Amino acid sequence: RLANGAVVVAMGADASEETAKAVVDDGRAPEEWATPDPRDAKTPDKWVHRHPDLVRLTGIHPFNVEPPLPALMAHGHETPASLHYVRNHGAVPIAWSSDAEREAIRAAWRVTAHGVGMAEPKVFTMADLEALAYREFPVLLVCAGNRRKEQNMVKRTIGFNWGAAGLGMSTWGGCYLADVLAACGAPN
């Protein structure tokens, strides 16, 4: 326990000082990281808040990371977003510099559903989707490359050297796709 009350045991001995300051009293990493990682300063993702202890697999950009395995294990069946693995092919697609700009982007966002059996395309806003029944589920996501580093020690494969922490268990929420399709007039 540090003087500020933070517990760092869960993060392991190699935790950064910034991490030690941010860990909450119960030893868990915060759900959202408070600041961008300085290593991203010269990338298109310089605005994204990221946990500084994530293990970078592809250098600086694009951002492909897994958490340190001791940190992932310490959080058990609930991975905070700040420690979730990331598999990315390019820049994070939406950037904003203020809450007002973020709300403007959200208000302008649209998705169009169209396809076989639909008389005409249907456009949904975020408000339309939020009006549908909301559901939450705990979901385990596992990167297809998880533990590839070990595979590469036996026989070289294509892809990054993912360790054993390319997974995350989080609660995800939203509407069912079936409800969206029903709003489009699709049969049950």
Short mmCIF file of C-alpha atoms in Angstrom, two decimals:
data_model
loop_
_atom_site.label_atom_id
_atom_site.label_comp_id
_atom_site.label_asym_id
_atom_site.label_seq_id
_atom_site.Cartn_x
_atom_site.Cartn_y
_atom_site.Cartn_z
CA ARG A 1 0.00 0.00 0.00
CA LEU A 2 1.33 3.41 -1.02
CA ALA A 3 1.04 6.61 0.99
CA ASN A 4 -1.93 7.64 -1.17
CA GLY A 5 -3.73 4.41 -0.22
CA ALA A 6 -3.29 2.68 -3.58
CA VAL A 7 -2.52 -1.03 -3.62
CA VAL A 8 0.00 -2.08 -6.27
CA VAL A 9 0.40 -5.78 -5.53
CA ALA A 10 -2.13 -6.68 -8.24
CA MET A 11 -0.11 -4.88 -10.90
CA GLY A 12 3.11 -6.77 -10.23
CA ALA A 13 6.56 -5.57 -9.34
CA ASP A 14 7.13 -3.96 -12.76
CA ALA A 15 4.18 -1.57 -12.48
CA SER A 16 4.97 2.00 -13.50
CA GLU A 17 4.77 4.84 -10.98
CA GLU A 18 1.83 6.28 -12.95
CA THR A 19 0.05 2.95 -12.62
CA ALA A 20 0.75 2.83 -8.91
CA LYS A 21 -0.90 6.23 -8.48
CA ALA A 22 -3.98 5.24 -10.49
CA VAL A 23 -4.78 1.85 -8.96
CA VAL A 24 -7.87 2.12 -6.81
CA ASP A 25 -7.99 1.03 -3.17
CA ASP A 26 -9.13 -2.52 -3.91
CA GLY A 27 -6.12 -3.13 -6.18
CA ARG A 28 -8.05 -2.86 -9.44
CA ALA A 29 -6.96 -0.77 -12.40
CA PRO A 30 -9.40 2.02 -13.29
CA GLU A 31 -12.05 1.34 -15.92
CA GLU A 32 -10.82 4.29 -17.99
CA TRP A 33 -7.29 5.66 -18.00
CA ALA A 34 -7.06 9.38 -17.23
CA THR A 35 -4.40 10.47 -19.73
CA PRO A 36 -2.99 9.64 -23.16
CA ASP A 37 0.22 7.60 -23.22
CA PRO A 38 3.15 9.93 -24.06
CA ARG A 39 4.53 7.26 -26.44
CA ASP A 40 1.57 8.04 -28.74
CA ALA A 41 2.40 11.76 -29.02
CA LYS A 42 3.50 11.50 -32.68
CA THR A 43 0.80 9.07 -33.85
CA PRO A 44 -2.76 9.59 -35.13
CA ASP A 45 -3.93 8.17 -31.77
CA LYS A 46 -2.27 10.86 -29.63
CA TRP A 47 -5.65 11.74 -28.07
CA VAL A 48 -6.55 8.23 -26.86
CA HIS A 49 -6.24 7.59 -23.11
CA ARG A 50 -4.28 4.37 -22.61
CA HIS A 51 -2.87 2.39 -19.72
CA PRO A 52 0.93 2.83 -19.85
CA ASP A 53 1.70 -0.75 -18.76
CA LEU A 54 0.01 -2.44 -21.73
CA VAL A 55 2.49 -4.66 -23.60
CA ARG A 56 2.90 -3.27 -27.12
CA LEU A 57 3.28 -6.00 -29.73
CA THR A 58 3.76 -3.87 -32.86
CA GLY A 59 5.77 -0.93 -31.63
CA ILE A 60 4.03 2.40 -31.43
CA HIS A 61 1.44 2.32 -34.25
CA PRO A 62 -0.89 0.65 -35.07
CA PHE A 63 -1.81 -0.05 -31.48
CA ASN A 64 -1.82 -3.80 -30.70
CA VAL A 65 -1.46 -4.68 -27.04
CA GLU A 66 -2.15 -7.12 -24.28
CA PRO A 67 -2.06 -6.40 -20.54
CA PRO A 68 0.70 -7.76 -18.33
CA LEU A 69 -0.45 -11.28 -17.44
CA PRO A 70 -0.25 -10.73 -13.64
CA ALA A 71 -2.52 -7.68 -13.95
CA LEU A 72 -5.04 -9.60 -16.06
CA MET A 73 -5.06 -12.52 -13.62
CA ALA A 74 -5.43 -10.21 -10.60
CA HIS A 75 -8.68 -8.85 -12.03
CA GLY A 76 -10.27 -12.29 -12.33
CA HIS A 77 -13.47 -12.51 -14.32
CA GLU A 78 -13.86 -8.77 -14.89
CA THR A 79 -11.27 -7.04 -17.08
CA PRO A 80 -11.33 -3.23 -16.80
CA ALA A 81 -11.43 -1.49 -20.19
CA SER A 82 -8.06 0.11 -19.43
CA LEU A 83 -6.49 -3.38 -19.38
CA HIS A 84 -8.42 -4.95 -22.26
CA TYR A 85 -6.36 -6.32 -25.15
CA VAL A 86 -6.48 -4.32 -28.39
CA ARG A 87 -6.09 -5.62 -31.95
CA ASN A 88 -5.94 -2.75 -34.40
CA HIS A 89 -5.01 -2.20 -38.06
CA GLY A 90 -4.86 1.60 -38.07
CA ALA A 91 -5.82 4.76 -36.26
CA VAL A 92 -8.76 4.92 -33.85
CA PRO A 93 -11.42 6.23 -36.27
CA ILE A 94 -13.11 8.97 -34.23
CA ALA A 95 -11.31 11.75 -32.36
CA TRP A 96 -12.76 14.58 -30.32
CA SER A 97 -11.22 17.30 -28.21
CA SER A 98 -14.16 18.27 -25.98
CA ASP A 99 -17.39 16.85 -24.55
CA ALA A 100 -19.37 19.13 -26.88
CA GLU A 101 -17.51 17.81 -29.92
CA ARG A 102 -18.05 14.23 -28.75
CA GLU A 103 -21.79 14.87 -28.41
CA ALA A 104 -21.90 16.46 -31.88
CA ILE A 105 -20.21 13.37 -33.37
CA ARG A 106 -22.66 11.12 -31.50
CA ALA A 107 -25.65 13.16 -32.70
CA ALA A 108 -24.45 13.00 -36.32
CA TRP A 109 -23.70 9.24 -36.26
CA ARG A 110 -25.89 7.06 -38.49
CA VAL A 111 -25.96 3.42 -39.55
CA THR A 112 -28.00 2.14 -42.47
CA ALA A 113 -29.57 -1.32 -42.53
CA HIS A 114 -30.39 -2.74 -45.95
CA GLY A 115 -30.56 -6.10 -47.60
CA VAL A 116 -32.62 -8.90 -49.04
CA GLY A 117 -36.25 -8.80 -47.93
CA MET A 118 -36.22 -5.10 -47.03
CA ALA A 119 -38.42 -2.82 -49.08
CA GLU A 120 -36.04 0.09 -48.51
CA PRO A 121 -32.98 0.88 -46.39
CA LYS A 122 -33.59 2.08 -42.83
CA VAL A 123 -31.34 4.64 -41.14
CA PHE A 124 -30.76 4.48 -37.37
CA THR A 125 -29.34 7.14 -35.06
CA MET A 126 -27.81 6.40 -31.68
CA ALA A 127 -31.07 7.63 -30.10
CA ASP A 128 -33.03 5.12 -32.25
CA LEU A 129 -30.84 2.25 -31.05
CA GLU A 130 -30.99 3.44 -27.44
CA ALA A 131 -34.80 3.40 -27.63
CA LEU A 132 -34.68 -0.39 -28.19
CA ALA A 133 -34.54 -2.76 -25.22
CA TYR A 134 -31.11 -2.59 -23.56
CA ARG A 135 -29.33 -5.79 -22.56
CA GLU A 136 -26.00 -6.46 -20.83
CA PHE A 137 -23.94 -9.65 -21.00
CA PRO A 138 -20.54 -10.67 -19.68
CA VAL A 139 -18.52 -11.68 -22.74
CA LEU A 140 -15.08 -13.27 -22.97
CA LEU A 141 -13.22 -12.07 -26.08
CA VAL A 142 -10.08 -13.98 -27.03
CA CYS A 143 -7.67 -12.89 -29.75
CA ALA A 144 -7.15 -15.62 -32.35
CA GLY A 145 -3.42 -15.05 -31.90
CA ASN A 146 -3.47 -15.61 -28.14
CA ARG A 147 -0.34 -17.58 -27.10
CA ARG A 148 1.08 -17.35 -30.63
CA LYS A 149 4.47 -16.54 -29.10
CA GLU A 150 4.62 -20.12 -27.81
CA GLN A 151 3.51 -21.50 -31.18
CA ASN A 152 6.25 -19.48 -32.89
CA MET A 153 8.84 -21.13 -30.65
CA VAL A 154 7.90 -24.50 -32.14
CA LYS A 155 7.19 -23.45 -35.72
CA ARG A 156 7.08 -19.89 -37.06
CA THR A 157 3.58 -18.72 -37.96
CA ILE A 158 2.23 -15.53 -39.50
CA GLY A 159 1.35 -12.82 -37.00
CA PHE A 160 2.50 -11.04 -33.88
CA ASN A 161 4.00 -12.72 -30.83
CA TRP A 162 0.92 -12.56 -28.60
CA GLY A 163 1.47 -13.87 -25.09
CA ALA A 164 -1.18 -15.51 -22.93
CA ALA A 165 -3.03 -12.26 -22.11
CA GLY A 166 -4.75 -11.56 -25.45
CA LEU A 167 -8.18 -11.90 -23.85
CA GLY A 168 -10.59 -9.90 -21.78
CA MET A 169 -13.82 -10.54 -19.90
CA SER A 170 -16.06 -7.46 -19.92
CA THR A 171 -19.71 -6.60 -19.65
CA TRP A 172 -21.01 -5.39 -23.00
CA GLY A 173 -24.35 -3.73 -23.51
CA GLY A 174 -26.72 -2.59 -26.21
CA CYS A 175 -29.69 -3.80 -28.17
CA TYR A 176 -30.13 -7.15 -29.87
CA LEU A 177 -29.51 -7.28 -33.61
CA ALA A 178 -32.85 -9.13 -33.79
CA ASP A 179 -34.57 -6.02 -32.40
CA VAL A 180 -32.85 -3.84 -35.01
CA LEU A 181 -33.95 -6.23 -37.77
CA ALA A 182 -37.50 -6.27 -36.40
CA ALA A 183 -37.52 -2.46 -36.53
CA CYS A 184 -36.63 -2.84 -40.21
CA GLY A 185 -39.66 -5.07 -40.75
CA ALA A 186 -37.77 -8.36 -40.95
CA PRO A 187 -39.81 -11.46 -40.09
CA ASN A 188 -39.10 -13.26 -36.79
#
